[in-house]
Structures are given as C-alpha cells and as structure tokens.
PDB file of C-alpha atoms in Angstrom:
ATOM      1  CA  THR A 745      18.155 -48.008  14.375  1.00  0.00           C
ATOM      2  CA  MET A 746      14.383 -47.407  14.533  1.00  0.00           C
ATOM      3  CA  LYS A 747      14.278 -44.447  16.949  1.00  0.00           C
ATOM      4  CA  GLU A 748      15.445 -40.858  16.703  1.00  0.00           C
ATOM      5  CA  PRO A 749      15.782 -38.629  19.809  1.00  0.00           C
ATOM      6  CA  THR A 750      13.627 -35.498  19.996  1.00  0.00           C
ATOM      7  CA  LEU A 751      16.116 -33.904  22.384  1.00  0.00           C
ATOM      8  CA  LEU A 752      19.716 -34.805  23.186  1.00  0.00           C
ATOM      9  CA  PRO A 753      20.691 -34.931  26.903  1.00  0.00           C
ATOM     10  CA  VAL A 754      22.773 -31.731  26.786  1.00  0.00           C
ATOM     11  CA  THR A 755      24.718 -31.067  30.004  1.00  0.00           C
ATOM     12  CA  PHE A 756      24.188 -27.273  30.052  1.00  0.00           C
ATOM     13  CA  PRO A 757      21.225 -24.999  29.104  1.00  0.00           C
ATOM     14  CA  SER A 758      22.265 -24.581  25.448  1.00  0.00           C
ATOM     15  CA  VAL A 759      18.954 -22.836  24.593  1.00  0.00           C
ATOM     16  CA  LEU A 760      20.273 -19.697  26.386  1.00  0.00           C
ATOM     17  CA  VAL A 761      23.897 -19.985  25.230  1.00  0.00           C
ATOM     18  CA  ASN A 762      23.272 -20.192  21.466  1.00  0.00           C
ATOM     19  CA  ASN A 763      21.761 -17.128  19.801  1.00  0.00           C
ATOM     20  CA  ASN A 764      18.531 -18.317  18.161  1.00  0.00           C
ATOM     21  CA  THR A 765      16.093 -16.401  15.955  1.00  0.00           C
ATOM     22  CA  GLY A 766      13.523 -17.798  13.571  1.00  0.00           C
ATOM     23  CA  ILE A 767       9.912 -18.075  12.494  1.00  0.00           C
ATOM     24  CA  ALA A 768       7.797 -21.109  11.597  1.00  0.00           C
ATOM     25  CA  VAL A 769       4.068 -21.923  11.351  1.00  0.00           C
ATOM     26  CA  GLY A 770       3.244 -18.305  12.140  1.00  0.00           C
ATOM     27  CA  MET A 771       5.218 -18.301  15.405  1.00  0.00           C
ATOM     28  CA  ALA A 772       8.408 -16.332  15.989  1.00  0.00           C
ATOM     29  CA  SER A 773      11.206 -16.980  18.458  1.00  0.00           C
ATOM     30  CA  SER A 774      14.098 -14.662  19.247  1.00  0.00           C
ATOM     31  CA  ILE A 775      16.491 -15.734  21.994  1.00  0.00           C
ATOM     32  CA  CYS A 776      19.658 -13.738  22.668  1.00  0.00           C
ATOM     33  CA  SER A 777      22.788 -15.585  23.756  1.00  0.00           C
ATOM     34  CA  PHE A 778      24.229 -15.435  27.274  1.00  0.00           C
ATOM     35  CA  ASN A 779      27.668 -16.139  28.702  1.00  0.00           C
ATOM     36  CA  LEU A 780      28.199 -19.902  29.197  1.00  0.00           C
ATOM     37  CA  GLU A 781      29.789 -19.592  32.651  1.00  0.00           C
ATOM     38  CA  GLU A 782      27.106 -17.157  33.893  1.00  0.00           C
ATOM     39  CA  VAL A 783      24.295 -19.424  32.635  1.00  0.00           C
ATOM     40  CA  CYS A 784      25.830 -22.457  34.396  1.00  0.00           C
ATOM     41  CA  ARG A 785      26.417 -20.479  37.618  1.00  0.00           C
ATOM     42  CA  THR A 786      22.809 -19.185  37.564  1.00  0.00           C
ATOM     43  CA  THR A 787      21.448 -22.709  36.988  1.00  0.00           C
ATOM     44  CA  ILE A 788      23.460 -24.023  39.953  1.00  0.00           C
ATOM     45  CA  GLU A 789      22.152 -21.211  42.192  1.00  0.00           C
ATOM     46  CA  LEU A 790      18.536 -21.915  41.106  1.00  0.00           C
ATOM     47  CA  ILE A 791      18.985 -25.632  41.903  1.00  0.00           C
ATOM     48  CA  ARG A 792      20.210 -24.665  45.382  1.00  0.00           C
ATOM     49  CA  ASN A 793      17.673 -21.869  45.922  1.00  0.00           C
ATOM     50  CA  PRO A 794      14.560 -21.527  43.673  1.00  0.00           C
ATOM     51  CA  ASP A 795      14.157 -17.899  44.884  1.00  0.00           C
ATOM     52  CA  HIS A 796      17.617 -16.829  43.679  1.00  0.00           C
ATOM     53  CA  CYS A 797      17.633 -13.462  41.839  1.00  0.00           C
ATOM     54  CA  VAL A 798      18.622 -14.366  38.252  1.00  0.00           C
ATOM     55  CA  ALA A 799      20.019 -10.902  37.427  1.00  0.00           C
ATOM     56  CA  ASP A 800      22.618 -11.194  40.229  1.00  0.00           C
ATOM     57  CA  THR A 801      24.528 -13.976  38.424  1.00  0.00           C
ATOM     58  CA  LEU A 802      23.293 -13.597  34.828  1.00  0.00           C
ATOM     59  CA  LYS A 803      24.460 -10.028  34.307  1.00  0.00           C
ATOM     60  CA  ALA A 804      23.275  -9.412  30.726  1.00  0.00           C
ATOM     61  CA  PRO A 805      23.125 -11.006  27.252  1.00  0.00           C
ATOM     62  CA  ASP A 806      26.528 -11.850  25.743  1.00  0.00           C
ATOM     63  CA  PHE A 807      26.922 -12.140  21.960  1.00  0.00           C
ATOM     64  CA  ALA A 808      29.649 -14.050  20.111  1.00  0.00           C
ATOM     65  CA  GLY A 809      30.343 -10.977  17.950  1.00  0.00           C
ATOM     66  CA  GLY A 810      30.777  -8.744  20.984  1.00  0.00           C
ATOM     67  CA  ALA A 811      29.454  -5.111  20.910  1.00  0.00           C
ATOM     68  CA  LYS A 812      28.306  -3.016  23.878  1.00  0.00           C
ATOM     69  CA  ILE A 813      24.903  -3.231  25.547  1.00  0.00           C
ATOM     70  CA  LEU A 814      23.180  -0.149  26.918  1.00  0.00           C
ATOM     71  CA  TYR A 815      22.607  -1.638  30.374  1.00  0.00           C
ATOM     72  CA  ASP A 816      19.361  -0.940  32.201  1.00  0.00           C
ATOM     73  CA  ARG A 817      18.880  -3.289  35.180  1.00  0.00           C
ATOM     74  CA  ALA A 818      15.093  -2.752  35.271  1.00  0.00           C
ATOM     75  CA  LYS A 819      14.752  -3.589  31.548  1.00  0.00           C
ATOM     76  CA  ILE A 820      16.998  -6.656  31.863  1.00  0.00           C
ATOM     77  CA  GLU A 821      14.997  -7.927  34.856  1.00  0.00           C
ATOM     78  CA  GLU A 822      11.753  -7.422  32.896  1.00  0.00           C
ATOM     79  CA  ILE A 823      13.146  -9.506  29.983  1.00  0.00           C
ATOM     80  CA  TYR A 824      14.299 -12.181  32.463  1.00  0.00           C
ATOM     81  CA  ARG A 825      10.826 -12.239  34.074  1.00  0.00           C
ATOM     82  CA  THR A 826       8.577 -12.175  30.978  1.00  0.00           C
ATOM     83  CA  GLY A 827      10.778 -13.375  28.091  1.00  0.00           C
ATOM     84  CA  ARG A 828       9.887 -10.215  26.132  1.00  0.00           C
ATOM     85  CA  GLY A 829      11.504  -6.801  25.694  1.00  0.00           C
ATOM     86  CA  SER A 830      14.400  -5.177  23.844  1.00  0.00           C
ATOM     87  CA  PHE A 831      17.781  -3.591  24.472  1.00  0.00           C
ATOM     88  CA  LYS A 832      20.219  -1.483  22.450  1.00  0.00           C
ATOM     89  CA  LEU A 833      23.532  -2.731  21.055  1.00  0.00           C
ATOM     90  CA  TYR A 834      26.412  -0.471  20.003  1.00  0.00           C
ATOM     91  CA  ALA A 835      29.523  -1.235  17.938  1.00  0.00           C
ATOM     92  CA  LYS A 836      32.903  -1.037  19.713  1.00  0.00           C
ATOM     93  CA  TYR A 837      35.606   1.189  18.243  1.00  0.00           C
ATOM     94  CA  THR A 838      39.068   2.612  18.876  1.00  0.00           C
ATOM     95  CA  TYR A 839      40.631   5.800  17.484  1.00  0.00           C
ATOM     96  CA  ASP A 840      44.041   5.495  15.810  1.00  0.00           C
ATOM     97  CA  LYS A 841      45.466   9.018  16.220  1.00  0.00           C
ATOM     98  CA  SER A 842      48.619   8.438  14.145  1.00  0.00           C
ATOM     99  CA  ASN A 843      46.600   7.393  11.072  1.00  0.00           C
ATOM    100  CA  ASN A 844      43.561   9.582  11.912  1.00  0.00           C
ATOM    101  CA  CYS A 845      41.148   6.665  11.529  1.00  0.00           C
ATOM    102  CA  ILE A 846      38.514   4.783  13.507  1.00  0.00           C
ATOM    103  CA  ASP A 847      38.794   0.977  13.800  1.00  0.00           C
ATOM    104  CA  ILE A 848      35.481  -0.776  14.444  1.00  0.00           C
ATOM    105  CA  THR A 849      36.216  -4.225  15.923  1.00  0.00           C
ATOM    106  CA  GLU A 850      32.808  -5.405  17.209  1.00  0.00           C
ATOM    107  CA  ILE A 851      29.371  -4.879  15.665  1.00  0.00           C
ATOM    108  CA  PRO A 852      25.824  -5.607  16.915  1.00  0.00           C
ATOM    109  CA  MET A 853      24.932  -9.260  16.296  1.00  0.00           C
ATOM    110  CA  THR A 854      21.475  -8.929  14.760  1.00  0.00           C
ATOM    111  CA  SER A 855      19.858 -10.378  11.640  1.00  0.00           C
ATOM    112  CA  THR A 856      20.588  -7.252   9.542  1.00  0.00           C
ATOM    113  CA  ALA A 857      24.072  -6.170  10.641  1.00  0.00           C
ATOM    114  CA  THR A 858      27.067  -7.501   8.679  1.00  0.00           C
ATOM    115  CA  SER A 859      30.302  -5.700   7.880  1.00  0.00           C
ATOM    116  CA  GLU A 860      29.280  -5.446   4.186  1.00  0.00           C
ATOM    117  CA  SER A 861      25.838  -4.014   4.943  1.00  0.00           C
ATOM    118  CA  ILE A 862      27.305  -1.499   7.416  1.00  0.00           C
ATOM    119  CA  ILE A 863      29.889  -0.287   4.875  1.00  0.00           C
ATOM    120  CA  GLU A 864      27.181   0.050   2.195  1.00  0.00           C
ATOM    121  CA  LYS A 865      24.956   2.021   4.595  1.00  0.00           C
ATOM    122  CA  VAL A 866      27.801   4.397   5.528  1.00  0.00           C
ATOM    123  CA  ILE A 867      28.649   4.949   1.835  1.00  0.00           C
ATOM    124  CA  ASP A 868      24.963   5.697   1.094  1.00  0.00           C
ATOM    125  CA  ARG A 869      24.892   8.280   3.919  1.00  0.00           C
ATOM    126  CA  VAL A 870      28.101   9.899   2.637  1.00  0.00           C
ATOM    127  CA  LYS A 871      26.696  10.092  -0.919  1.00  0.00           C
ATOM    128  CA  ALA A 872      23.455  11.590   0.422  1.00  0.00           C
ATOM    129  CA  GLY A 873      25.460  14.288   2.208  1.00  0.00           C
ATOM    130  CA  ALA A 874      24.329  13.267   5.705  1.00  0.00           C
ATOM    131  CA  ILE A 875      27.920  12.441   6.715  1.00  0.00           C
ATOM    132  CA  ARG A 876      30.775  14.699   5.505  1.00  0.00           C
ATOM    133  CA  GLU A 877      33.604  13.805   7.911  1.00  0.00           C
ATOM    134  CA  ILE A 878      34.685  10.538   6.209  1.00  0.00           C
ATOM    135  CA  SER A 879      37.283  10.315   3.430  1.00  0.00           C
ATOM    136  CA  ASP A 880      37.337   6.499   3.057  1.00  0.00           C
ATOM    137  CA  ILE A 881      35.900   3.286   4.538  1.00  0.00           C
ATOM    138  CA  ARG A 882      37.139  -0.277   3.990  1.00  0.00           C
ATOM    139  CA  ASP A 883      36.834  -3.798   5.361  1.00  0.00           C
ATOM    140  CA  GLU A 884      40.144  -4.939   6.909  1.00  0.00           C
ATOM    141  CA  THR A 885      38.754  -8.128   8.459  1.00  0.00           C
ATOM    142  CA  ASP A 886      41.390 -10.891   8.591  1.00  0.00           C
ATOM    143  CA  ARG A 887      42.269 -14.001  10.609  1.00  0.00           C
ATOM    144  CA  SER A 888      42.695 -11.925  13.772  1.00  0.00           C
ATOM    145  CA  GLY A 889      39.047 -10.793  13.620  1.00  0.00           C
ATOM    146  CA  LEU A 890      36.585  -8.221  12.320  1.00  0.00           C
ATOM    147  CA  LYS A 891      37.843  -4.735  11.494  1.00  0.00           C
ATOM    148  CA  ILE A 892      36.139  -1.909   9.612  1.00  0.00           C
ATOM    149  CA  THR A 893      38.445   1.078   9.142  1.00  0.00           C
ATOM    150  CA  ILE A 894      37.084   4.601   8.608  1.00  0.00           C
ATOM    151  CA  ASP A 895      39.542   7.320   7.496  1.00  0.00           C
ATOM    152  CA  LEU A 896      38.613  10.764   8.866  1.00  0.00           C
ATOM    153  CA  LYS A 897      39.000  14.202   7.337  1.00  0.00           C
ATOM    154  CA  ARG A 898      41.305  16.598   9.168  1.00  0.00           C
ATOM    155  CA  GLY A 899      39.807  18.187  12.274  1.00  0.00           C
ATOM    156  CA  THR A 900      37.050  15.595  12.743  1.00  0.00           C
ATOM    157  CA  ASP A 901      36.092  14.638  16.322  1.00  0.00           C
ATOM    158  CA  PRO A 902      35.978  10.782  16.259  1.00  0.00           C
ATOM    159  CA  ASP A 903      33.545  10.446  19.199  1.00  0.00           C
ATOM    160  CA  LYS A 904      31.050  12.931  17.710  1.00  0.00           C
ATOM    161  CA  LEU A 905      31.278  11.153  14.334  1.00  0.00           C
ATOM    162  CA  MET A 906      30.583   7.783  15.988  1.00  0.00           C
ATOM    163  CA  GLN A 907      27.506   9.218  17.731  1.00  0.00           C
ATOM    164  CA  LYS A 908      26.260  10.316  14.299  1.00  0.00           C
ATOM    165  CA  LEU A 909      27.047   6.879  12.793  1.00  0.00           C
ATOM    166  CA  TYR A 910      25.215   5.169  15.661  1.00  0.00           C
ATOM    167  CA  ARG A 911      22.171   7.286  14.833  1.00  0.00           C
ATOM    168  CA  LEU A 912      22.258   6.869  11.031  1.00  0.00           C
ATOM    169  CA  THR A 913      23.642   3.344  10.413  1.00  0.00           C
ATOM    170  CA  PRO A 914      23.290  -0.238  11.756  1.00  0.00           C
ATOM    171  CA  LEU A 915      26.349   0.351  14.006  1.00  0.00           C
ATOM    172  CA  SER A 916      23.707   0.583  16.713  1.00  0.00           C
ATOM    173  CA  ASP A 917      20.717  -1.728  16.703  1.00  0.00           C
ATOM    174  CA  SER A 918      18.008  -3.122  18.948  1.00  0.00           C
ATOM    175  CA  PHE A 919      17.573  -6.791  19.811  1.00  0.00           C
ATOM    176  CA  ALA A 920      13.929  -7.691  20.395  1.00  0.00           C
ATOM    177  CA  CYS A 921      13.558 -10.670  22.745  1.00  0.00           C
ATOM    178  CA  ASN A 922      10.789 -13.238  22.370  1.00  0.00           C
ATOM    179  CA  PHE A 923      11.741 -16.323  24.382  1.00  0.00           C
ATOM    180  CA  ASN A 924       9.300 -18.687  22.662  1.00  0.00           C
ATOM    181  CA  VAL A 925      10.337 -22.262  23.476  1.00  0.00           C
ATOM    182  CA  LEU A 926       8.812 -25.685  22.783  1.00  0.00           C
ATOM    183  CA  VAL A 927       8.094 -27.533  26.037  1.00  0.00           C
ATOM    184  CA  SER A 928       6.667 -31.042  25.576  1.00  0.00           C
ATOM    185  CA  GLY A 929       5.712 -30.071  22.019  1.00  0.00           C
ATOM    186  CA  GLN A 930       3.814 -26.938  23.136  1.00  0.00           C
ATOM    187  CA  PRO A 931       5.106 -23.401  22.360  1.00  0.00           C
ATOM    188  CA  ARG A 932       5.458 -21.209  25.461  1.00  0.00           C
ATOM    189  CA  VAL A 933       6.889 -17.733  25.982  1.00  0.00           C
ATOM    190  CA  MET A 934       8.939 -18.020  29.165  1.00  0.00           C
ATOM    191  CA  GLY A 935      11.262 -15.920  31.258  1.00  0.00           C
ATOM    192  CA  VAL A 936      14.833 -16.994  32.025  1.00  0.00           C
ATOM    193  CA  ARG A 937      13.933 -18.415  35.466  1.00  0.00           C
ATOM    194  CA  GLU A 938      11.145 -20.544  33.955  1.00  0.00           C
ATOM    195  CA  ILE A 939      13.382 -21.753  31.085  1.00  0.00           C
ATOM    196  CA  LEU A 940      16.129 -22.782  33.531  1.00  0.00           C
ATOM    197  CA  THR A 941      13.608 -24.459  35.867  1.00  0.00           C
ATOM    198  CA  GLU A 942      12.239 -26.471  32.926  1.00  0.00           C
ATOM    199  CA  TRP A 943      15.779 -27.343  31.828  1.00  0.00           C
ATOM    200  CA  VAL A 944      16.703 -28.536  35.332  1.00  0.00           C
ATOM    201  CA  ALA A 945      13.620 -30.811  35.364  1.00  0.00           C
ATOM    202  CA  PHE A 946      14.567 -32.133  31.896  1.00  0.00           C
ATOM    203  CA  ARG A 947      18.190 -32.688  32.899  1.00  0.00           C
ATOM    204  CA  ALA A 948      17.211 -34.411  36.176  1.00  0.00           C
ATOM    205  CA  GLU A 949      15.010 -36.796  34.169  1.00  0.00           C
ATOM    206  CA  CYS A 950      17.977 -37.476  31.806  1.00  0.00           C
ATOM    207  CA  VAL A 951      20.155 -38.363  34.809  1.00  0.00           C
ATOM    208  CA  ARG A 952      17.459 -40.590  36.311  1.00  0.00           C
ATOM    209  CA  ARG A 953      16.865 -42.407  33.012  1.00  0.00           C
ATOM    210  CA  ARG A 954      20.593 -42.908  32.434  1.00  0.00           C
ATOM    211  CA  THR A 955      21.031 -44.197  36.009  1.00  0.00           C
ATOM    212  CA  TRP A 956      18.015 -46.503  35.631  1.00  0.00           C
ATOM    213  CA  PHE A 957      19.417 -47.880  32.345  1.00  0.00           C
ATOM    214  CA  ASP A 958      22.824 -48.559  33.962  1.00  0.00           C
ATOM    215  CA  LEU A 959      21.121 -50.091  37.015  1.00  0.00           C
ATOM    216  CA  LYS A 960      19.033 -52.508  34.940  1.00  0.00           C
ATOM    217  CA  GLY A 961      22.143 -53.540  32.934  1.00  0.00           C
ATOM    218  CA  LYS A 962      24.134 -54.269  36.092  1.00  0.00           C
ATOM    219  CA  GLU A 963      21.203 -56.090  37.724  1.00  0.00           C
ATOM    220  CA  LYS A 964      20.934 -58.297  34.625  1.00  0.00           C
ATOM    221  CA  ARG A 965      24.669 -59.069  34.839  1.00  0.00           C
ATOM    222  CA  MET A 966      24.326 -59.748  38.572  1.00  0.00           C
ATOM    223  CA  HIS A 967      21.456 -62.164  37.919  1.00  0.00           C
ATOM    224  CA  LEU A 968      23.655 -64.176  35.523  1.00  0.00           C
ATOM    225  CA  LEU A 969      26.545 -64.260  38.007  1.00  0.00           C
ATOM    226  CA  LYS A 970      24.246 -65.467  40.794  1.00  0.00           C
ATOM    227  CA  GLY A 971      23.284 -68.401  38.575  1.00  0.00           C
ATOM    228  CA  LEU A 972      26.960 -69.073  37.887  1.00  0.00           C
ATOM    229  CA  GLU A 973      27.685 -68.871  41.612  1.00  0.00           C
ATOM    230  CA  ALA A 974      25.138 -71.632  42.294  1.00  0.00           C
ATOM    231  CA  ILE A 975      26.793 -73.870  39.683  1.00  0.00           C
ATOM    232  CA  LEU A 976      30.320 -73.182  40.958  1.00  0.00           C
ATOM    233  CA  LEU A 977      29.420 -74.548  44.387  1.00  0.00           C
ATOM    234  CA  ASP A 978      29.230 -77.995  42.787  1.00  0.00           C
ATOM    235  CA  ILE A 979      30.866 -77.892  39.366  1.00  0.00           C
ATOM    236  CA  ASP A 980      31.122 -81.723  39.202  1.00  0.00           C
ATOM    237  CA  LYS A 981      27.346 -82.002  39.527  1.00  0.00           C
ATOM    238  CA  ALA A 982      26.873 -79.533  36.628  1.00  0.00           C
ATOM    239  CA  ILE A 983      29.274 -81.497  34.398  1.00  0.00           C
ATOM    240  CA  ARG A 984      27.493 -84.748  35.315  1.00  0.00           C
ATOM    241  CA  ILE A 985      24.061 -83.264  34.420  1.00  0.00           C
ATOM    242  CA  VAL A 986      25.332 -82.122  30.999  1.00  0.00           C
ATOM    243  CA  ARG A 987      27.108 -85.426  30.296  1.00  0.00           C
ATOM    244  CA  GLU A 988      24.133 -87.608  31.295  1.00  0.00           C
ATOM    245  CA  THR A 989      21.536 -85.602  29.323  1.00  0.00           C
ATOM    246  CA  ASP A 990      20.659 -87.488  26.114  1.00  0.00           C
ATOM    247  CA  GLU A 991      19.304 -84.512  24.070  1.00  0.00           C
ATOM    248  CA  GLU A 992      20.846 -81.047  23.746  1.00  0.00           C
ATOM    249  CA  ALA A 993      17.435 -79.375  24.165  1.00  0.00           C
ATOM    250  CA  GLU A 994      17.153 -80.933  27.654  1.00  0.00           C
ATOM    251  CA  VAL A 995      20.467 -79.541  29.007  1.00  0.00           C
ATOM    252  CA  VAL A 996      19.030 -76.148  30.091  1.00  0.00           C
ATOM    253  CA  PRO A 997      15.850 -77.593  31.738  1.00  0.00           C
ATOM    254  CA  ASN A 998      17.966 -80.185  33.597  1.00  0.00           C
ATOM    255  CA  LEU A 999      20.351 -77.506  34.896  1.00  0.00           C
ATOM    256  CA  MET A1000      17.336 -75.436  36.027  1.00  0.00           C
ATOM    257  CA  ILE A1001      15.955 -78.390  37.969  1.00  0.00           C
ATOM    258  CA  GLY A1002      19.325 -79.509  39.345  1.00  0.00           C
ATOM    259  CA  PHE A1003      20.347 -76.100  40.762  1.00  0.00           C
ATOM    260  CA  GLY A1004      17.040 -74.217  41.172  1.00  0.00           C
ATOM    261  CA  ILE A1005      18.005 -71.469  38.702  1.00  0.00           C
ATOM    262  CA  ASP A1006      15.906 -69.823  35.966  1.00  0.00           C
ATOM    263  CA  GLU A1007      16.207 -70.276  32.189  1.00  0.00           C
ATOM    264  CA  VAL A1008      18.328 -67.150  31.557  1.00  0.00           C
ATOM    265  CA  GLN A1009      20.873 -68.235  34.184  1.00  0.00           C
ATOM    266  CA  ALA A1010      20.895 -71.834  32.920  1.00  0.00           C
ATOM    267  CA  GLU A1011      21.502 -70.634  29.302  1.00  0.00           C
ATOM    268  CA  TYR A1012      24.438 -68.509  30.500  1.00  0.00           C
ATOM    269  CA  VAL A1013      25.962 -71.436  32.418  1.00  0.00           C
ATOM    270  CA  ALA A1014      25.455 -73.885  29.546  1.00  0.00           C
ATOM    271  CA  ASP A1015      27.384 -71.544  27.217  1.00  0.00           C
ATOM    272  CA  ILE A1016      30.513 -71.429  29.420  1.00  0.00           C
ATOM    273  CA  ARG A1017      33.503 -72.928  27.603  1.00  0.00           C
ATOM    274  CA  LEU A1018      35.292 -75.919  29.055  1.00  0.00           C
ATOM    275  CA  ARG A1019      38.565 -73.952  29.396  1.00  0.00           C
ATOM    276  CA  ASN A1020      36.836 -71.485  31.773  1.00  0.00           C
ATOM    277  CA  ILE A1021      35.984 -74.115  34.360  1.00  0.00           C
ATOM    278  CA  ASN A1022      39.088 -73.338  36.445  1.00  0.00           C
ATOM    279  CA  LYS A1023      39.920 -71.691  39.771  1.00  0.00           C
ATOM    280  CA  GLU A1024      41.117 -68.353  38.314  1.00  0.00           C
ATOM    281  CA  TYR A1025      37.918 -67.850  36.258  1.00  0.00           C
ATOM    282  CA  ILE A1026      35.740 -68.738  39.268  1.00  0.00           C
ATOM    283  CA  LEU A1027      37.576 -66.306  41.617  1.00  0.00           C
ATOM    284  CA  LYS A1028      37.334 -63.441  39.065  1.00  0.00           C
ATOM    285  CA  ARG A1029      33.573 -63.939  38.723  1.00  0.00           C
ATOM    286  CA  ILE A1030      33.094 -63.943  42.511  1.00  0.00           C
ATOM    287  CA  GLU A1031      35.182 -60.745  42.731  1.00  0.00           C
ATOM    288  CA  GLU A1032      33.035 -59.159  39.992  1.00  0.00           C
ATOM    289  CA  THR A1033      29.887 -60.061  41.979  1.00  0.00           C
ATOM    290  CA  SER A1034      31.054 -58.115  45.063  1.00  0.00           C
ATOM    291  CA  SER A1035      31.966 -54.978  43.037  1.00  0.00           C
ATOM    292  CA  LEU A1036      28.657 -55.176  41.140  1.00  0.00           C
ATOM    293  CA  GLU A1037      26.752 -55.251  44.430  1.00  0.00           C
ATOM    294  CA  GLN A1038      28.382 -51.945  45.451  1.00  0.00           C
ATOM    295  CA  GLU A1039      27.697 -50.326  42.058  1.00  0.00           C
ATOM    296  CA  ILE A1040      24.041 -51.455  42.115  1.00  0.00           C
ATOM    297  CA  ALA A1041      23.595 -50.067  45.655  1.00  0.00           C
ATOM    298  CA  ASP A1042      25.097 -46.713  44.553  1.00  0.00           C
ATOM    299  CA  LEU A1043      22.881 -46.472  41.431  1.00  0.00           C
ATOM    300  CA  GLN A1044      19.800 -47.424  43.470  1.00  0.00           C
ATOM    301  CA  ASP A1045      20.683 -44.643  45.936  1.00  0.00           C
ATOM    302  CA  ILE A1046      20.822 -42.102  43.060  1.00  0.00           C
ATOM    303  CA  VAL A1047      17.389 -43.229  41.796  1.00  0.00           C
ATOM    304  CA  ASN A1048      15.893 -42.962  45.304  1.00  0.00           C
ATOM    305  CA  ARG A1049      17.420 -39.607  46.347  1.00  0.00           C
ATOM    306  CA  PRO A1050      16.587 -36.378  44.423  1.00  0.00           C
ATOM    307  CA  GLU A1051      19.464 -34.590  46.274  1.00  0.00           C
ATOM    308  CA  ARG A1052      22.020 -36.813  44.514  1.00  0.00           C
ATOM    309  CA  VAL A1053      20.357 -36.235  41.125  1.00  0.00           C
ATOM    310  CA  LYS A1054      20.623 -32.456  41.737  1.00  0.00           C
ATOM    311  CA  GLU A1055      24.281 -32.808  42.697  1.00  0.00           C
ATOM    312  CA  ILE A1056      25.020 -34.730  39.481  1.00  0.00           C
TER     313      ILE A1056
END
C-alpha cells in the first residue's frame, strides 16, 4: 500500500512494440512500433548469440494502421544501430474498376495523418487546381476498417493519380526515429540491439527477484515445518509442557527449551488446534516437507545458474 512500481515486469520488450512519440522537459522521443513476433524472435536470438544481426529477424517497423514502407536495408540497419534516422511511409490502395474509384485502406501512422486531415488536404488541392482528376472523395470507414474512397473522372490513370497524391498530400509521410529511452532514470538514445540488451538485463533481474521472493517464502514455510517435525516426534511431551506451564506467556519459551526450536517455530506449534493433533494431519505435513525440499532446491538452482534465468 505504500509503494508504487516504477516499471512493471513485462514479459516482452513492449517499448519496441508500442508506437511511442512525445516530448517532455525539452527532450523528445519517437519510437516506431515493430511486429510483436519479430521482436520476441530477435530478443531470443540475442540472448543466444549477442552478435546476432538484428536486421535478419527484425525485418522493418510494423505499424498498427498498416501502410507500406519504402524499404532500404542500409537505412534500416543505421536506425537499428544508432536509434536515429527516418523512412518513408505510403498509403495502401486498390482500384475498383467497376465503380472507377480508388479505395485507400491503410494510411501512414504519424502524428499528422488522420482520415479527416487527408480528406481536407485532398479537397484543398482540388480547389487550388493542383489535382483535376477527382470528382468526389468521402470517408467510408466502418466496423470492418478504414476506407477513404476517391471517385475518378473518366480516363484517369489511378496509379499516376496516386503518385501525385503521394507527392501533394499526407498519403505519404516520413517517420523520424529518435529512440530516446530512460534507463535507470537517465535518458539515452539507443539502437535496437542496445535497447533489447538492456531489456534482457532488466527481465533477467525480474526473474531473479521473483525466484528469490518465492524461495524465501518457501524457506520460511520449511522452517516452520521443521519445528513442527521436532514436536511430532514426541507429541505427548509437547502436550505435557503446555499443560504443566502455569502462565500462558511461558508456553513458547518452555517449548523452545524442551525441543531446541526457535521462537518462530514454537509460536507456530503453540497455535496448532487440538483437532489437528492426529495421524492424518501429521502425515500431510511430512509429505509437504519433502515436496518443499524439491521446490527449494529447484528455485536455488535458478538463482545460482544464469543459463536457467535466460531460458525462463
């Protein structure tokens, strides 16, 4: 109730999967989104081999809104290496011959491009006389997805018109990358390899801390059961100690002395109800002790071996 996490122990590198742009305290950050499966595959390869070529498994950015990327391997590799650079995005379209119209189904996912702003820009260009091949434009977006329909005048070449629209409207746009990320409270511009390496270190620490927490909990439980085990060897003696103790405050110290157990164990034993002092209860606790020993050994192995942390 008194603590709030700075970071949640996310199980995949969400910083590269969620498109993120913003500016604060004079510092800007612009991170394009990548395909979830490709990011996970690349992370796995980097865990196995730190020299893995990122561009082999992380092909290119991948936006939720779709659109086409003008692919240049050298440019992509430069962005991956430095965390800076830009690439061009183009809207996707199909030509409906029967209705003589163009259907735009995917647009560049940048801060300025929305279906409304694109339609307004096209209308402005038509009014200015820069585009004469369009008779109508409307937004037909529905539950099935985005759709901007452009009706063409007779004899218009749809591909040539789209090239003109790419040039004059936000149907083509650039995405400027600036992978500025907070690491331990410090802003750093990092390439994809460095971001994933930092994330792997963060995630490994999450796994170790979780394992350590579970280990300490099971060790605490084991400690209590060991105390119970000592009592169960001579349950009549325990009952006699409790019965013959004059003051309630002396029960725990007397059990500690009588069985050579510590205060925590003695408190646990003293709180056992009378109905639980039976064979079934005793056998279940002994069975729990043996399974706990195996679980503790497994958790201790995870803490001691970095290979198992990487595998997890």
